[in-house]
Coordinates of C-alpha atoms in Angstrom, one line a residue:
M819 CA 72.8 -53.6 114.1
Q820 CA 72.7 -51.9 111.4
N821 CA 76.3 -50.4 111.6
N822 CA 77.7 -54.1 111.7
L823 CA 75.7 -55.3 108.1
H824 CA 76.8 -51.9 106.4
Y825 CA 80.5 -53.2 108.4
L826 CA 79.7 -56.8 106.9
I827 CA 79.0 -56.2 103.1
I828 CA 81.3 -53.5 102.1
L829 CA 84.5 -56.6 102.4
F830 CA 82.4 -57.5 99.8
F831 CA 81.5 -54.4 97.5
L832 CA 86.1 -53.8 98.0
F833 CA 86.1 -53.9 94.6
N834 CA 89.2 -56.3 93.3
C835 CA 92.1 -55.0 90.9
S836 CA 92.6 -58.6 89.6
S837 CA 91.2 -60.5 87.4
K838 CA 89.4 -62.6 90.5
K839 CA 85.5 -61.8 89.9
D840 CA 83.6 -60.3 93.2
E841 CA 80.6 -62.8 94.8
L842 CA 78.4 -61.8 99.0
L843 CA 76.8 -64.5 100.1
I844 CA 74.4 -63.7 102.7
D845 CA 72.3 -65.3 105.1
I846 CA 69.4 -63.9 103.3
K847 CA 67.0 -64.1 105.9
A848 CA 69.0 -62.9 109.0
F849 CA 69.6 -60.1 106.0
K850 CA 65.9 -59.5 104.8
N851 CA 65.0 -58.5 108.8
Q852 CA 67.4 -55.8 108.7
G853 CA 65.1 -54.1 106.0
T854 CA 62.4 -52.4 106.0
E855 CA 59.0 -53.6 105.2
I856 CA 55.4 -52.5 103.7
F857 CA 52.8 -53.9 105.1
L858 CA 50.1 -53.3 102.7
E859 CA 46.8 -53.0 104.3
N860 CA 43.6 -52.5 103.0
N861 CA 42.7 -48.4 102.7
K862 CA 39.2 -47.9 104.0
E863 CA 39.5 -45.2 102.0
N864 CA 36.9 -45.1 98.2
L865 CA 39.4 -45.4 95.6
A866 CA 37.1 -46.3 93.0
E867 CA 35.4 -42.5 94.4
E868 CA 36.4 -39.7 91.7
V869 CA 38.6 -36.7 92.8
K870 CA 39.1 -33.2 90.8
K871 CA 41.0 -30.9 93.2
I872 CA 43.1 -29.6 90.2
K873 CA 42.1 -29.3 86.7
K874 CA 45.9 -28.7 85.8
I875 CA 49.4 -29.6 86.1
S876 CA 52.2 -27.6 85.3
N877 CA 54.5 -29.7 83.2
Y878 CA 58.8 -29.3 82.9
Q879 CA 60.4 -27.4 79.8
S880 CA 60.1 -29.3 76.9
F881 CA 63.1 -30.5 74.7
N882 CA 62.8 -31.9 71.1
L883 CA 65.1 -35.1 72.1
N884 CA 66.7 -36.8 69.2
N885 CA 68.7 -40.2 71.1
W886 CA 66.7 -42.4 73.4
F887 CA 69.4 -44.5 75.0
H888 CA 67.3 -46.9 77.5
P889 CA 63.4 -48.1 77.0
N890 CA 62.4 -44.9 79.4
F891 CA 64.8 -42.8 77.9
Q892 CA 67.1 -42.6 80.5
N893 CA 69.6 -45.0 82.8
S894 CA 66.8 -43.1 85.8
N895 CA 63.5 -44.2 84.0
F896 CA 62.3 -41.0 84.2
I897 CA 60.9 -39.6 80.5
P898 CA 61.2 -36.1 80.3
H899 CA 58.9 -33.6 78.3
S900 CA 59.0 -34.3 74.7
Q901 CA 58.1 -32.3 71.4
Y902 CA 55.6 -34.0 69.3
S903 CA 53.1 -32.6 67.4
G904 CA 50.6 -34.6 68.5
S905 CA 48.5 -35.5 65.4
L906 CA 49.3 -39.3 65.6
N907 CA 48.8 -39.8 61.8
I908 CA 50.9 -43.5 60.9
K909 CA 53.2 -41.6 58.6
K910 CA 54.5 -45.1 57.9
K911 CA 54.4 -48.6 58.6
T912 CA 56.7 -51.3 57.4
K913 CA 57.3 -55.3 59.2
H914 CA 60.7 -55.6 58.4
F915 CA 61.0 -57.8 61.4
S916 CA 60.6 -61.9 62.6
S917 CA 58.1 -62.3 65.2
V918 CA 57.1 -64.8 67.0
K919 CA 53.2 -65.4 68.1
S920 CA 54.0 -67.2 71.4
N921 CA 56.7 -64.0 72.7
I922 CA 55.1 -61.9 74.4
Y923 CA 58.3 -61.1 75.7
E924 CA 58.1 -57.0 76.1
K925 CA 60.6 -55.5 73.2
N926 CA 63.1 -52.2 73.2
I927 CA 63.9 -50.4 70.3
L928 CA 65.8 -47.8 71.5
S929 CA 67.8 -43.7 68.7
F930 CA 70.9 -42.5 68.6
D931 CA 73.2 -41.7 65.6
N932 CA 69.7 -41.2 64.5
K933 CA 69.1 -44.3 63.7
L934 CA 66.6 -47.0 65.2
F935 CA 67.6 -49.9 67.0
Y936 CA 66.5 -53.3 67.4
I937 CA 66.5 -57.2 67.7
D938 CA 63.5 -59.3 67.0
D939 CA 62.6 -62.5 68.2
L940 CA 65.0 -64.4 66.1
G941 CA 68.3 -63.0 67.1
S942 CA 68.8 -60.4 64.5
I943 CA 70.0 -56.9 65.7
Y944 CA 68.7 -54.0 63.3
S945 CA 69.9 -50.9 62.3
L946 CA 67.3 -48.3 60.2
D947 CA 67.0 -44.5 59.5
L948 CA 64.1 -42.2 60.9
N949 CA 62.4 -42.8 57.8
L950 CA 62.4 -47.2 58.6
R951 CA 64.5 -48.2 56.0
I952 CA 67.0 -51.1 56.9
L953 CA 70.9 -49.8 57.2
K954 CA 72.7 -52.5 58.5
K955 CA 71.6 -56.4 59.7
F956 CA 73.9 -59.0 62.2
S957 CA 72.2 -62.2 63.5
L958 CA 73.6 -62.3 66.6
Y959 CA 72.4 -66.0 66.5
K960 CA 72.0 -68.9 64.8
K961 CA 69.0 -70.7 65.1
K962 CA 70.5 -73.9 66.7
D963 CA 71.7 -71.7 69.4
F964 CA 68.3 -71.5 70.8
Q965 CA 66.1 -73.7 69.2
D966 CA 62.2 -73.0 69.8
Y967 CA 63.6 -71.7 73.5
L968 CA 61.8 -67.4 73.1
L969 CA 64.5 -65.2 73.4
K970 CA 64.5 -62.0 75.9
F971 CA 66.2 -59.1 74.9
S972 CA 67.2 -56.2 76.5
L973 CA 68.4 -53.1 75.0
S974 CA 70.7 -49.7 76.3
S975 CA 73.3 -47.4 74.0
D976 CA 76.1 -45.1 75.2
G977 CA 75.4 -42.9 71.7
E978 CA 78.1 -45.2 70.2
Y979 CA 77.7 -49.3 70.9
L980 CA 74.4 -50.7 71.0
Y981 CA 74.7 -53.4 74.5
I982 CA 72.7 -56.5 74.4
S983 CA 71.5 -58.5 77.3
D984 CA 69.0 -62.3 76.6
N985 CA 67.4 -64.4 78.5
L986 CA 70.8 -67.3 76.9
G987 CA 73.2 -65.2 79.3
N988 CA 75.0 -63.2 78.0
I989 CA 76.0 -59.9 77.1
H990 CA 76.3 -58.7 74.2
S991 CA 78.2 -55.0 72.2
Y992 CA 77.7 -54.1 69.0
D993 CA 78.8 -52.0 67.1
P994 CA 76.8 -49.6 64.3
K995 CA 79.4 -48.4 62.3
L996 CA 81.1 -51.7 61.7
N997 CA 77.8 -53.9 61.8
K998 CA 79.9 -56.1 64.5
I999 CA 80.1 -57.5 67.8
K1000 CA 82.7 -55.7 69.8
W1001 CA 82.7 -57.8 72.8
S1002 CA 80.2 -61.1 74.5
T1003 CA 80.7 -62.4 77.4
K1004 CA 78.3 -65.6 78.4
L1005 CA 77.1 -66.5 82.0
G1006 CA 74.3 -69.4 81.2
V1007 CA 71.9 -68.3 83.6
P1008 CA 69.2 -65.8 82.0
F1009 CA 69.3 -62.0 82.4
V1010 CA 65.4 -61.0 82.5
S1011 CA 66.1 -57.8 83.9
N1012 CA 66.6 -54.6 82.2
L1013 CA 69.8 -52.9 81.1
V1014 CA 71.4 -50.6 83.1
L1015 CA 74.2 -48.3 81.5
Y1016 CA 75.5 -45.9 84.4
K1017 CA 79.0 -45.0 83.9
N1018 CA 81.1 -47.0 82.3
N1019 CA 79.7 -50.0 83.7
L1020 CA 76.3 -52.1 82.7
Y1021 CA 73.7 -53.5 85.3
V1022 CA 71.5 -56.8 84.8
L1023 CA 69.9 -59.1 87.0
N1024 CA 69.6 -62.8 85.7
D1025 CA 66.3 -64.7 87.6
N1026 CA 67.9 -66.2 90.3
G1027 CA 67.8 -62.4 92.0
K1028 CA 71.8 -62.4 91.1
I1029 CA 72.5 -58.3 90.2
Y1030 CA 75.5 -58.4 88.2
S1031 CA 78.0 -55.2 87.2
F1032 CA 79.8 -55.7 83.7
D1033 CA 82.7 -52.4 82.5
S1034 CA 81.1 -51.2 79.6
K1035 CA 84.2 -51.2 77.6
T1036 CA 85.8 -54.7 77.9
G1037 CA 82.8 -56.9 79.0
S1038 CA 85.1 -57.9 81.9
Q1039 CA 82.5 -58.7 85.1
N1040 CA 83.6 -55.8 88.6
W1041 CA 80.8 -57.4 90.6
S1042 CA 78.2 -60.0 91.3
Y1043 CA 75.3 -59.0 94.3
E1044 CA 73.4 -62.7 95.0
S1045 CA 69.8 -61.7 96.9
A1046 CA 66.4 -64.5 97.2
T1047 CA 63.7 -65.1 94.5
N1048 CA 61.2 -67.3 93.9
I1049 CA 60.9 -70.4 92.7
L1050 CA 57.6 -69.2 90.7
K1051 CA 58.2 -65.5 89.0
N1052 CA 57.2 -62.8 86.9
Y1053 CA 59.6 -61.0 85.5
S1054 CA 58.9 -57.6 85.9
A1055 CA 59.0 -58.0 89.2
F1056 CA 63.3 -57.5 88.4
Q1057 CA 64.1 -53.9 88.0
V1058 CA 67.4 -52.5 87.4
V1059 CA 67.5 -48.5 88.0
A1060 CA 71.5 -46.2 88.2
D1061 CA 71.3 -42.5 89.1
L1062 CA 72.8 -40.4 91.4
D1063 CA 75.7 -42.5 92.8
K1064 CA 73.0 -45.0 93.6
L1065 CA 71.5 -48.2 92.3
I1066 CA 68.4 -50.1 93.0
F1067 CA 67.4 -53.5 92.1
S1068 CA 63.9 -56.1 92.5
N1069 CA 63.8 -58.6 92.5
D1070 CA 60.0 -61.2 92.2
L1071 CA 60.3 -61.9 96.3
G1072 CA 59.6 -57.9 96.7
D1073 CA 63.0 -56.8 98.3
I1074 CA 64.7 -53.4 96.8
Y1075 CA 67.7 -53.0 97.1
C1076 CA 70.1 -49.5 97.4
I1077 CA 73.8 -49.9 97.1
D1078 CA 76.0 -47.3 97.0
L1079 CA 78.3 -46.4 94.4
V1080 CA 81.1 -44.6 95.3
Q1081 CA 80.7 -46.1 98.6
K1082 CA 80.5 -49.4 97.1
N1083 CA 78.1 -50.5 100.3
L1084 CA 74.6 -51.4 100.1
A1085 CA 72.7 -48.3 101.5
W1086 CA 69.3 -49.9 102.1
S1087 CA 66.6 -51.7 101.8
L1088 CA 63.0 -52.8 101.7
N1089 CA 59.7 -55.0 101.0
V1090 CA 56.8 -54.2 99.3
E1091 CA 55.0 -57.5 99.3
V1092 CA 52.1 -58.1 101.0
N1093 CA 51.8 -62.0 100.4
T1094 CA 54.9 -63.7 102.0
N1095 CA 53.9 -67.1 100.8
L1096 CA 54.3 -67.0 97.1
A1097 CA 55.1 -70.4 96.7
I1098 CA 51.4 -70.4 96.3
S1099 CA 50.7 -67.8 95.4
N1100 CA 48.5 -66.9 91.8
N1101 CA 49.3 -63.5 92.1
L1102 CA 52.6 -63.0 91.9
L1103 CA 54.3 -59.7 92.1
Q1104 CA 54.7 -57.3 89.1
L1105 CA 56.6 -54.2 89.1
S1106 CA 56.8 -50.9 87.4
K1107 CA 60.3 -49.4 86.0
I1108 CA 61.5 -47.6 89.7
I1109 CA 62.3 -44.3 89.2
I1110 CA 64.8 -42.4 90.3
K1111 CA 64.0 -38.7 90.5
D1112 CA 65.8 -35.8 92.6
N1113 CA 65.7 -37.2 95.8
D1114 CA 63.0 -39.6 95.2
V1115 CA 62.2 -43.3 94.2
F1116 CA 58.9 -43.9 92.7
I1117 CA 57.7 -47.4 92.6
S1118 CA 53.9 -48.8 91.8
T1119 CA 52.9 -52.5 91.5
N1120 CA 50.0 -55.1 90.5
K1121 CA 49.8 -54.7 94.8
N1122 CA 48.0 -52.0 94.3
K1123 CA 50.4 -49.6 95.5
I1124 CA 52.5 -47.1 95.4
I1125 CA 55.4 -46.2 97.1
N1126 CA 57.8 -42.5 97.5
V1127 CA 61.3 -44.0 99.0
N1128 CA 64.1 -41.3 100.0
L1129 CA 66.9 -42.1 98.1
N1130 CA 69.8 -41.5 100.2
T1131 CA 68.2 -43.2 103.8
G1132 CA 65.9 -45.7 102.2
Q1133 CA 62.8 -43.7 104.2
I1134 CA 58.9 -43.6 103.1
N1135 CA 58.2 -40.6 102.2
W1136 CA 54.7 -41.7 101.8
S1137 CA 52.7 -44.4 100.0
Q1138 CA 49.2 -44.3 99.0
D1139 CA 46.8 -47.4 98.3
L1140 CA 45.6 -47.3 94.4
P1141 CA 42.4 -48.6 93.0
Y1142 CA 43.7 -51.8 91.2
S1143 CA 47.1 -52.6 89.9
S1144 CA 49.8 -50.5 88.9
T1145 CA 52.3 -51.9 86.4
V1146 CA 52.3 -49.3 83.6
T1147 CA 55.8 -46.3 84.2
S1148 CA 54.5 -43.6 86.7
L1149 CA 54.9 -39.9 85.5
V1150 CA 56.8 -36.9 87.3
V1151 CA 56.1 -33.6 86.4
P1152 CA 57.6 -30.5 88.9
N1153 CA 54.5 -30.8 91.4
N1154 CA 53.0 -34.7 91.8
I1155 CA 53.4 -37.9 90.7
I1156 CA 51.0 -38.7 88.0
N1157 CA 50.0 -43.0 88.1
F1158 CA 48.3 -44.8 85.4
T1159 CA 46.2 -47.8 86.4
N1160 CA 46.3 -50.9 83.9
N1161 CA 42.6 -51.1 84.0
G1162 CA 42.7 -47.1 83.2
Y1163 CA 42.3 -44.5 86.2
V1164 CA 44.7 -41.8 86.7
S1165 CA 45.7 -40.8 89.0
I1166 CA 47.6 -37.6 90.2
F1167 CA 49.3 -36.6 93.8
D1168 CA 51.4 -34.4 95.0
K1169 CA 54.8 -35.5 95.4
A1170 CA 56.1 -33.9 98.8
N1171 CA 53.4 -35.8 100.8
G1172 CA 51.4 -37.5 98.4
S1173 CA 47.6 -36.5 99.4
I1174 CA 45.3 -37.5 96.4
L1175 CA 44.3 -34.0 94.2
Y1176 CA 42.8 -36.1 90.6
R1177 CA 42.3 -39.4 90.1
K1178 CA 39.2 -40.9 87.1
N1179 CA 38.9 -43.4 85.7
I1180 CA 39.2 -41.8 82.0
L1181 CA 37.3 -44.6 80.1
I1182 CA 34.4 -43.9 81.6
N1183 CA 33.1 -42.3 78.6
F1184 CA 35.1 -44.7 76.0
E1185 CA 32.9 -48.0 77.4
N1186 CA 31.7 -48.7 73.7
L1187 CA 35.9 -48.8 72.9
I1188 CA 36.3 -51.0 75.9
K1189 CA 33.7 -53.6 74.7
K1190 CA 35.2 -53.8 71.4
S1191 CA 38.7 -54.1 72.3
G1192 CA 38.6 -56.8 74.2
K1193 CA 39.3 -58.4 78.1
D1194 CA 42.9 -57.6 76.9
F1195 CA 42.8 -53.9 77.3
S1196 CA 45.5 -52.8 79.9
F1197 CA 47.0 -49.7 79.7
K1198 CA 51.6 -50.1 79.2
Y1199 CA 52.6 -46.6 78.5
A1200 CA 52.5 -43.6 79.1
F1201 CA 54.4 -40.2 78.4
I1202 CA 54.2 -36.1 78.1
S1203 CA 54.6 -34.3 75.2
S1204 CA 54.4 -30.8 74.2
N1205 CA 52.2 -29.9 77.7
Y1206 CA 49.8 -33.2 76.2
L1207 CA 50.1 -36.5 78.5
Y1208 CA 49.7 -40.1 76.3
I1209 CA 48.6 -42.9 77.7
V1210 CA 49.3 -46.2 75.1
S1211 CA 47.3 -49.1 75.8
Q1212 CA 48.2 -52.7 75.4
N1213 CA 45.8 -52.8 72.2
G1214 CA 47.0 -49.6 70.0
I1215 CA 44.7 -47.3 71.7
F1216 CA 46.5 -43.5 72.0
F1217 CA 44.7 -41.6 74.8
K1218 CA 45.3 -38.0 75.1
I1219 CA 45.1 -35.5 77.3
D1220 CA 45.7 -31.6 78.3
T1221 CA 47.5 -31.1 80.7
S1222 CA 46.1 -27.9 81.3
D1223 CA 41.7 -29.3 80.9
F1224 CA 41.4 -33.0 82.3
N1225 CA 38.4 -32.6 80.5
N1226 CA 40.1 -32.1 76.7
I1227 CA 40.2 -36.2 76.2
S1228 CA 40.6 -37.6 73.1
Y1229 CA 42.2 -41.1 71.9
K1230 CA 43.4 -42.5 68.2
K1231 CA 44.0 -46.2 67.3
I1232 CA 47.0 -47.1 65.8
A1233 CA 47.3 -50.8 66.5
K1234 CA 46.1 -53.8 67.1
H1235 CA 48.8 -54.8 69.9
L1236 CA 51.7 -53.4 70.5
S1237 CA 54.7 -55.0 71.8
S1238 CA 57.6 -52.6 72.3
N1239 CA 58.3 -48.8 74.3
P1240 CA 57.8 -46.2 72.7
V1241 CA 60.0 -43.5 71.0
I1242 CA 59.4 -40.2 71.1
I1243 CA 62.3 -38.2 68.6
L1244 CA 62.3 -35.7 66.5
N1245 CA 58.7 -34.9 66.5
N1246 CA 57.5 -38.6 66.0
I1247 CA 56.7 -41.2 67.9
Y1248 CA 57.9 -44.8 67.0
I1249 CA 56.7 -48.0 68.2
L1250 CA 56.9 -51.8 67.5
D1251 CA 53.7 -54.0 67.2
G1252 CA 53.1 -58.0 68.2
N1253 CA 53.8 -58.9 64.1
G1254 CA 56.4 -57.3 64.1
T1255 CA 55.0 -54.3 62.0
I1256 CA 57.4 -50.5 63.4
Y1257 CA 55.4 -47.9 62.9
Q1258 CA 56.0 -44.6 62.2
I1259 CA 53.9 -41.6 63.9
N1260 CA 53.8 -38.2 63.5

């Protein structure tokens, strides 16, 4: 039956050399029956109990990064071991950008050609030097184009052009050197996922669960693929990642699809949603960024689960329950996967078999700090630099853990509220707060 499914779908993915755009329409219910469903049953293990089988981890070689092409560094969402001195001093902060208080969409900052790139809440593209001076500004839209509609932008780059998708249903290629739009494609249905650039093609999901492929050179549509979606939705469930000639994407029903970009067919699918009746659920599915590293795919969810999937076959290598919701992107090191729950747990698993090696709520020793932070405290981002693990909270606290001694934990408050991904380049961290202020931290 699986071969029959692949045969049906490959008919769609035979790309047409003409200008006609390809689209696949299938029986979603029948299709989902072909996939694998992961039943997220509660583990009887006490998930709040500390585990300390290891005291340190080994890291990949560190690099002094000078470009940041995707919000999670690259198309695979794997963030490498960067170089950063770790003093966490604010060297400079500048408020350049217009911000709308009610716009709570996560913002993207990228860096290439020794510049930073960002789009504010009113649709203005900014390029800045690494000392936060504005070099160029370009207005993507006029106020009448969106009125009071809250704008959501997703960015990626190839080091020459800045690619932009938005919830107005448009895709743009911006030329920073000429300060103008190279091409625009307008479809009118909101794009809500991250925007991935891989081998001269752009991939993005709209809020109907349809994924599109565009030629990054011309903006022409290569193909689209129709999946399913829910009436009520959380946009963080719409994720896209590509690497090793595989494209993986997800929707708010918990469906994970893998497309083989060489064979041009569906390689596998699975479902990670615990609640099959999402229409009445008040706990809509949220996913972390999906990571591809070597032959592994890592996914964590707000359903308290982390999953390791074989990239080529879709088989579940292992899955583990977590103490709490986990929508922070995990980190991959040579032998382990490091997971972060939103409420403060750090868990380290054996990458090969999923066994738990370390688990601790690192906020236990910082109770007064958390009380001052209020109810909105939540872990948001994480990265490893110069053998230190940094975990960043939504309310602007940077926690710093020595990867050679997990007992060595410190913190520093940087801002009241953070709204963008961090960029770690040339021994500096750049990040944006909710008021449109950008920080340079060294």
